[in-house]
Amino acid sequence: MDADAILSDLTHYYTRMYGRRTLRTDTPFLSQALVHTIRDRLMERWNRTNIAFERADGRRACYLSMEFLMGRLLNNALYSLGSTDESSHALGLLGVELEKVLDAERDAGLGNGGLGRLAACFLDSCATLGLPVRGYGIRYHYGMFRQRIVNGFQIEEPDPWLREGFPWEIERSELARTIRFGGRTVTFRDEHGRTRHGLEDTHDVLAIPFDVPIPGYRNGVVNTLRLWSAAATDEFDLEEFNAGSYTEAVEAKNEAENISMVLYPNTATESGHELRLRQQYFLASASLQDILHDYRYRHGGSLAGLEDKVCFQLNDTHPAIAVAELMRLLMDEHGMEWDQAWGIVRSTTAYTNHTLLPEALETWPVPMFEKLLPRLLEIIYEINARFLDEVSIRWPGDNARLARMSLIDEGGERRVRMAYLAIVGSYSVNGVAELHSRLLREGLFRDFYELWPDKFNNKTNGVTPRRWLAACNTRLAALVSGKIGDGWVTKLDQLEALAPLADDAGFQASWRAVKLANKQRLAEDIKRRTGIELDPAMLFDVQVKRIHEYKRQLLNVLHAVHMYDLIRRGDGDELPPRAIIIGGKAAPGYVMAKGIIKLIGNVARVINNDPAMAGRLQMVFYPDYNVSAMEKICPAADLSEQISTAGKEASGTGNMKFMMNGAITIGTLDGANVEILEAVGDENFFLFGHTVEEVASLRENYDPGAYINADEDFRRVVGLLESGHFCRFEVGVLDAVIGAFQDPSDPWMTAADFRSFIDAQRRVDEAWKDTARWDRMSILNSACSGRFSTDRTMQDYNDDIWRLEPVEPG
Ligand code: 26Y
């Protein structure tokens, strides 16, 4: 672990493995050489952890997720091992800065946003708690696209993150599994005269696992993330080849490898594609086979007792097909009867829902399902028949209810409802914040809640404090640890000890200095990315997240235009200087979201070029927002925008990262904002907007025009937008977006929350002007963020759902 040993290995890998002679930090090789050096140091711990899990022979959990938004791994690994200083020292001997080397690592962007990043935070906390939890996902060749902004428009570029290799992973080809698609089902009698089912003439694909180490925080634990990569079962078809068609012979290989080629974007337009169903089955089948194989290997070839030793957490409905696949494996491959197999499924599977938006609930057309997975469709029909029997015993004659609850949606084109399959097959169903879980019970899953109230529970999300405070905000971490010790890194509740310091002028000054330094660093990054130079003395008002109408970046823009208007008309003298920063990716097929990006860019351009705004208002669109960007952004934010329409954001996790780093939230009563407000108290939170219930009742006869007309400020904002002021030489490009919030069918009710949002923003200004008050609020936000650690979240999952014994490797 000492600097000399690190330096020696680093040089070895750099020169002998990568064959590089001259030291460069603008290529990934030095960074990769350091990864190998550190990976070596994890390897023994990794083995010891696996041995400890095997010896304990306890229950294990498998986190099945189509997304793991890991970001960079090197800094976190150094931090977990406690070898940051020694590595920095080793590099120093070469005249290289550690930060440069860390910056050369590519993000592993195997996820869209919140759901994928949550999975990554969960893995960190499980390793830190010593919980035997393994992540199972897909090793996409291309992760989340890279975003470039050209003339204000989003351009997507592929993310070839594997191009120079991914030095963290270890290929384990000996554990490859065969995944069978298509074909037809056959029924036969086995040697005991029992009816059995099987598949014939399938198209087979190989699933090859690649393991990534997940180090716990200074506890000797290294858990595993297992990512499956698709490959053809034969490199090519020899018969075709011999028949003279070389290209056709290679085609099958392409088709197979397509399965793990690219991450799907999270829009309704992208759901329903056959390739995505293939991906889902690929993940579910490979992971379940892996688990069954491993169990039998360790238990003398038998599956007896399986239900006591494993459980599966489904990250949303994306891997829900695992319910049917586990039935198939247990019955068709391992000879179990229905009741025994179903008993195992229902005592090992748990499901987490991450969205209330009905359009995000996946369903599959029955014909597509039947063609791709004929045996699974039969199994789903059988599950459904038995389930609907149960429903009709409970509610005799209630046919409407049967139709509502059926796993098959029979209205129009018949479709398989994956969320219902997940609920029926699980022993636990949870939402991701108190409010979200309540809305699931009362709305989306009401019928199921009435049938099985005990299945339903809440597990409020969190974020890992290692990445999202300790490692990304080293200045604040040092300040905090200097005052209260460093126990907070694994016991985040200890931040409470900062509360008594909230009014201490000396502490406030140090706190403010840290924030300023972080803002300087972010300003440099923004200058490099956009050419725009932000003044770090300004209030940094930040909204970064996926661009989606329900998240209401539009409302944020309306406020920006209003501030611009106030200053222009000479009513802005009371406004303290502010920099509005908005970032995020729009799904490639989401036209309105792309229009919102264009609007942000155009408004920013006008504001930044108006001399009257100088020193008072700045605005920037932050391009290519991703995990690594957030590591620079959240330590530098003063104000955190969490402004979704109430009832739409399941939880949010960016809100927690900002809070931990001392940003104050301006937000609606939505998702985890409710719990943030509760934790920090209303004097330390800028609350605005209609509640879920109010939104619902407003919907009846919603009239955005009435809000606009009744409000002079709003009228002027709309007037400016409609005058073409922000699209002088691009007539019409913003029309759809400007029309959206004025449409009576606007589901996001942006206009209804305009006034209360503006008023809340003026309360922000008042607080900002009183530096001591702001510092106090900022300190208290950090101090009260303890419950939003994923250590707490994972403890809750473990207490109520998984019931695993932590392991301490020797
Ligand atoms: C249908 C398919 C293409 C699809 C793919 C990805 C649908 C949805 C998603 C991603 C959803 C997602 O990221 N949901 C977010 O989960 C976070 C973690 O629980 C929440 O904090 C956040 O509110 C929610 O929007």
Short mmCIF file of N, CA and C in Angstrom, two decimals, residues 367-439:
data_model
loop_
_atom_site.label_atom_id
_atom_site.label_comp_id
_atom_site.label_asym_id
_atom_site.label_seq_id
_atom_site.Cartn_x
_atom_site.Cartn_y
_atom_site.Cartn_z
N PRO A 367 -48.26 -11.19 -29.12
CA PRO A 367 -47.64 -11.91 -30.25
C PRO A 367 -46.11 -11.83 -30.23
N MET A 368 -45.58 -10.68 -29.85
CA MET A 368 -44.12 -10.54 -29.78
C MET A 368 -43.55 -11.47 -28.72
N PHE A 369 -44.23 -11.48 -27.58
CA PHE A 369 -43.83 -12.31 -26.46
C PHE A 369 -43.84 -13.79 -26.88
N GLU A 370 -44.90 -14.15 -27.56
CA GLU A 370 -45.09 -15.56 -27.93
C GLU A 370 -44.01 -16.01 -28.89
N LYS A 371 -43.66 -15.15 -29.82
CA LYS A 371 -42.64 -15.50 -30.81
C LYS A 371 -41.27 -15.63 -30.13
N LEU A 372 -40.98 -14.71 -29.24
CA LEU A 372 -39.65 -14.66 -28.64
C LEU A 372 -39.49 -15.63 -27.47
N LEU A 373 -40.57 -15.78 -26.67
CA LEU A 373 -40.46 -16.56 -25.44
C LEU A 373 -41.71 -17.42 -25.25
N PRO A 374 -41.93 -18.37 -26.15
CA PRO A 374 -43.20 -19.11 -26.15
C PRO A 374 -43.49 -19.82 -24.83
N ARG A 375 -42.48 -20.43 -24.25
CA ARG A 375 -42.71 -21.18 -23.01
C ARG A 375 -43.06 -20.23 -21.87
N LEU A 376 -42.42 -19.08 -21.84
CA LEU A 376 -42.71 -18.14 -20.75
C LEU A 376 -44.12 -17.61 -20.86
N LEU A 377 -44.62 -17.45 -22.08
CA LEU A 377 -46.01 -16.98 -22.21
C LEU A 377 -46.97 -18.01 -21.63
N GLU A 378 -46.72 -19.28 -21.91
CA GLU A 378 -47.55 -20.33 -21.31
C GLU A 378 -47.53 -20.23 -19.79
N ILE A 379 -46.36 -20.04 -19.25
CA ILE A 379 -46.22 -19.96 -17.79
C ILE A 379 -46.97 -18.73 -17.25
N ILE A 380 -46.85 -17.62 -17.95
CA ILE A 380 -47.55 -16.41 -17.50
C ILE A 380 -49.06 -16.62 -17.55
N TYR A 381 -49.55 -17.29 -18.59
CA TYR A 381 -50.99 -17.60 -18.66
C TYR A 381 -51.41 -18.43 -17.45
N GLU A 382 -50.59 -19.38 -17.09
CA GLU A 382 -50.93 -20.25 -15.95
C GLU A 382 -50.89 -19.45 -14.63
N ILE A 383 -49.87 -18.63 -14.48
CA ILE A 383 -49.81 -17.78 -13.28
C ILE A 383 -51.07 -16.93 -13.21
N ASN A 384 -51.45 -16.38 -14.36
CA ASN A 384 -52.60 -15.47 -14.42
C ASN A 384 -53.89 -16.21 -14.07
N ALA A 385 -54.06 -17.40 -14.64
CA ALA A 385 -55.29 -18.17 -14.39
C ALA A 385 -55.43 -18.44 -12.89
N ARG A 386 -54.34 -18.87 -12.27
CA ARG A 386 -54.39 -19.19 -10.84
C ARG A 386 -54.60 -17.92 -10.01
N PHE A 387 -53.96 -16.85 -10.45
CA PHE A 387 -54.10 -15.58 -9.73
C PHE A 387 -55.53 -15.06 -9.82
N LEU A 388 -56.11 -15.11 -11.03
CA LEU A 388 -57.47 -14.58 -11.18
C LEU A 388 -58.48 -15.44 -10.41
N ASP A 389 -58.20 -16.73 -10.25
CA ASP A 389 -59.04 -17.57 -9.37
C ASP A 389 -59.05 -16.99 -7.96
N GLU A 390 -57.87 -16.65 -7.50
CA GLU A 390 -57.73 -16.09 -6.14
C GLU A 390 -58.54 -14.79 -6.03
N VAL A 391 -58.45 -13.96 -7.05
CA VAL A 391 -59.17 -12.68 -7.04
C VAL A 391 -60.69 -12.93 -7.03
N SER A 392 -61.14 -13.92 -7.81
CA SER A 392 -62.59 -14.09 -7.89
C SER A 392 -63.15 -14.78 -6.64
N ILE A 393 -62.30 -15.49 -5.92
CA ILE A 393 -62.76 -16.02 -4.63
C ILE A 393 -62.97 -14.87 -3.65
N ARG A 394 -62.05 -13.91 -3.70
CA ARG A 394 -62.12 -12.76 -2.79
C ARG A 394 -63.24 -11.79 -3.19
N TRP A 395 -63.42 -11.57 -4.49
CA TRP A 395 -64.46 -10.65 -4.97
C TRP A 395 -65.32 -11.35 -6.03
N PRO A 396 -66.21 -12.23 -5.60
CA PRO A 396 -66.98 -13.02 -6.57
C PRO A 396 -67.78 -12.10 -7.49
N GLY A 397 -67.73 -12.41 -8.77
CA GLY A 397 -68.56 -11.70 -9.73
C GLY A 397 -68.07 -10.32 -10.12
N ASP A 398 -66.95 -9.91 -9.57
CA ASP A 398 -66.44 -8.56 -9.89
C ASP A 398 -65.57 -8.63 -11.16
N ASN A 399 -66.25 -8.67 -12.31
CA ASN A 399 -65.51 -8.87 -13.56
C ASN A 399 -64.66 -7.67 -13.94
N ALA A 400 -65.13 -6.49 -13.56
CA ALA A 400 -64.34 -5.29 -13.87
C ALA A 400 -63.00 -5.38 -13.17
N ARG A 401 -63.05 -5.83 -11.92
CA ARG A 401 -61.81 -5.97 -11.17
C ARG A 401 -60.89 -7.02 -11.79
N LEU A 402 -61.48 -8.12 -12.22
CA LEU A 402 -60.66 -9.15 -12.86
C LEU A 402 -59.95 -8.60 -14.09
N ALA A 403 -60.67 -7.82 -14.88
CA ALA A 403 -60.07 -7.26 -16.09
C ALA A 403 -58.97 -6.28 -15.73
N ARG A 404 -59.24 -5.48 -14.68
CA ARG A 404 -58.23 -4.50 -14.26
C ARG A 404 -56.95 -5.18 -13.78
N MET A 405 -57.12 -6.30 -13.07
CA MET A 405 -55.95 -6.91 -12.41
C MET A 405 -55.26 -7.97 -13.26
N SER A 406 -55.88 -8.38 -14.34
CA SER A 406 -55.30 -9.45 -15.15
C SER A 406 -53.88 -9.12 -15.60
N LEU A 407 -53.03 -10.13 -15.66
CA LEU A 407 -51.67 -9.91 -16.15
C LEU A 407 -51.66 -9.62 -17.64
N ILE A 408 -52.81 -9.92 -18.28
CA ILE A 408 -52.93 -9.62 -19.70
C ILE A 408 -53.93 -8.48 -19.87
N ASP A 409 -53.47 -7.41 -20.48
CA ASP A 409 -54.36 -6.30 -20.80
C ASP A 409 -55.13 -6.68 -22.07
N GLU A 410 -56.46 -6.83 -21.93
CA GLU A 410 -57.24 -7.32 -23.06
C GLU A 410 -57.90 -6.18 -23.83
N GLY A 411 -57.71 -4.96 -23.39
CA GLY A 411 -58.30 -3.82 -24.12
C GLY A 411 -57.46 -3.53 -25.34
N GLY A 412 -57.99 -3.74 -26.51
CA GLY A 412 -57.21 -3.52 -27.74
C GLY A 412 -56.21 -4.64 -27.95
N GLU A 413 -55.05 -4.30 -28.48
CA GLU A 413 -54.00 -5.29 -28.72
C GLU A 413 -53.62 -5.91 -27.38
N ARG A 414 -53.62 -7.23 -27.30
CA ARG A 414 -53.36 -7.88 -26.01
C ARG A 414 -51.90 -7.68 -25.61
N ARG A 415 -51.71 -7.34 -24.34
CA ARG A 415 -50.34 -7.06 -23.88
C ARG A 415 -50.10 -7.66 -22.50
N VAL A 416 -48.87 -8.05 -22.24
CA VAL A 416 -48.48 -8.58 -20.93
C VAL A 416 -48.08 -7.41 -20.05
N ARG A 417 -48.68 -7.33 -18.86
CA ARG A 417 -48.38 -6.22 -17.94
C ARG A 417 -47.27 -6.65 -16.98
N MET A 418 -46.10 -6.12 -17.22
CA MET A 418 -44.94 -6.60 -16.45
C MET A 418 -45.00 -6.19 -14.98
N ALA A 419 -45.57 -5.03 -14.70
CA ALA A 419 -45.63 -4.60 -13.29
C ALA A 419 -46.51 -5.56 -12.49
N TYR A 420 -47.59 -6.01 -13.11
CA TYR A 420 -48.49 -6.91 -12.39
C TYR A 420 -47.85 -8.28 -12.20
N LEU A 421 -47.10 -8.71 -13.22
CA LEU A 421 -46.35 -9.96 -13.07
C LEU A 421 -45.39 -9.85 -11.88
N ALA A 422 -44.74 -8.69 -11.78
CA ALA A 422 -43.79 -8.48 -10.68
C ALA A 422 -44.52 -8.51 -9.33
N ILE A 423 -45.67 -7.88 -9.25
CA ILE A 423 -46.39 -7.83 -7.97
C ILE A 423 -46.86 -9.23 -7.57
N VAL A 424 -47.47 -9.94 -8.52
CA VAL A 424 -48.01 -11.26 -8.20
C VAL A 424 -46.90 -12.22 -7.80
N GLY A 425 -45.72 -12.07 -8.42
CA GLY A 425 -44.63 -13.00 -8.14
C GLY A 425 -43.76 -12.63 -6.95
N SER A 426 -44.07 -11.52 -6.28
CA SER A 426 -43.17 -11.05 -5.22
C SER A 426 -43.78 -11.17 -3.83
N TYR A 427 -42.91 -11.23 -2.83
CA TYR A 427 -43.41 -11.19 -1.45
C TYR A 427 -43.33 -9.78 -0.88
N SER A 428 -42.66 -8.89 -1.60
CA SER A 428 -42.55 -7.50 -1.15
C SER A 428 -42.63 -6.58 -2.35
N VAL A 429 -43.40 -5.49 -2.20
CA VAL A 429 -43.48 -4.47 -3.24
C VAL A 429 -43.23 -3.14 -2.55
N ASN A 430 -42.22 -2.40 -3.02
CA ASN A 430 -41.96 -1.13 -2.35
C ASN A 430 -41.83 0.04 -3.31
N GLY A 431 -42.21 1.21 -2.81
CA GLY A 431 -41.95 2.47 -3.48
C GLY A 431 -40.70 3.07 -2.87
N VAL A 432 -40.27 4.23 -3.39
CA VAL A 432 -38.94 4.76 -3.06
C VAL A 432 -38.96 6.05 -2.26
N ALA A 433 -40.14 6.50 -1.83
CA ALA A 433 -40.27 7.60 -0.87
C ALA A 433 -41.65 7.44 -0.24
N GLU A 434 -41.85 8.01 0.95
CA GLU A 434 -43.13 7.85 1.66
C GLU A 434 -44.32 8.21 0.78
N LEU A 435 -44.23 9.39 0.17
CA LEU A 435 -45.34 9.87 -0.66
C LEU A 435 -45.58 8.93 -1.84
N HIS A 436 -44.51 8.56 -2.50
CA HIS A 436 -44.61 7.66 -3.65
C HIS A 436 -45.25 6.33 -3.26
N SER A 437 -44.83 5.78 -2.13
CA SER A 437 -45.39 4.50 -1.71
C SER A 437 -46.89 4.62 -1.38
N ARG A 438 -47.24 5.77 -0.80
CA ARG A 438 -48.67 5.98 -0.52
C ARG A 438 -49.46 6.09 -1.82
N LEU A 439 -48.91 6.81 -2.79
CA LEU A 439 -49.63 6.96 -4.06
C LEU A 439 -49.73 5.63 -4.81
#
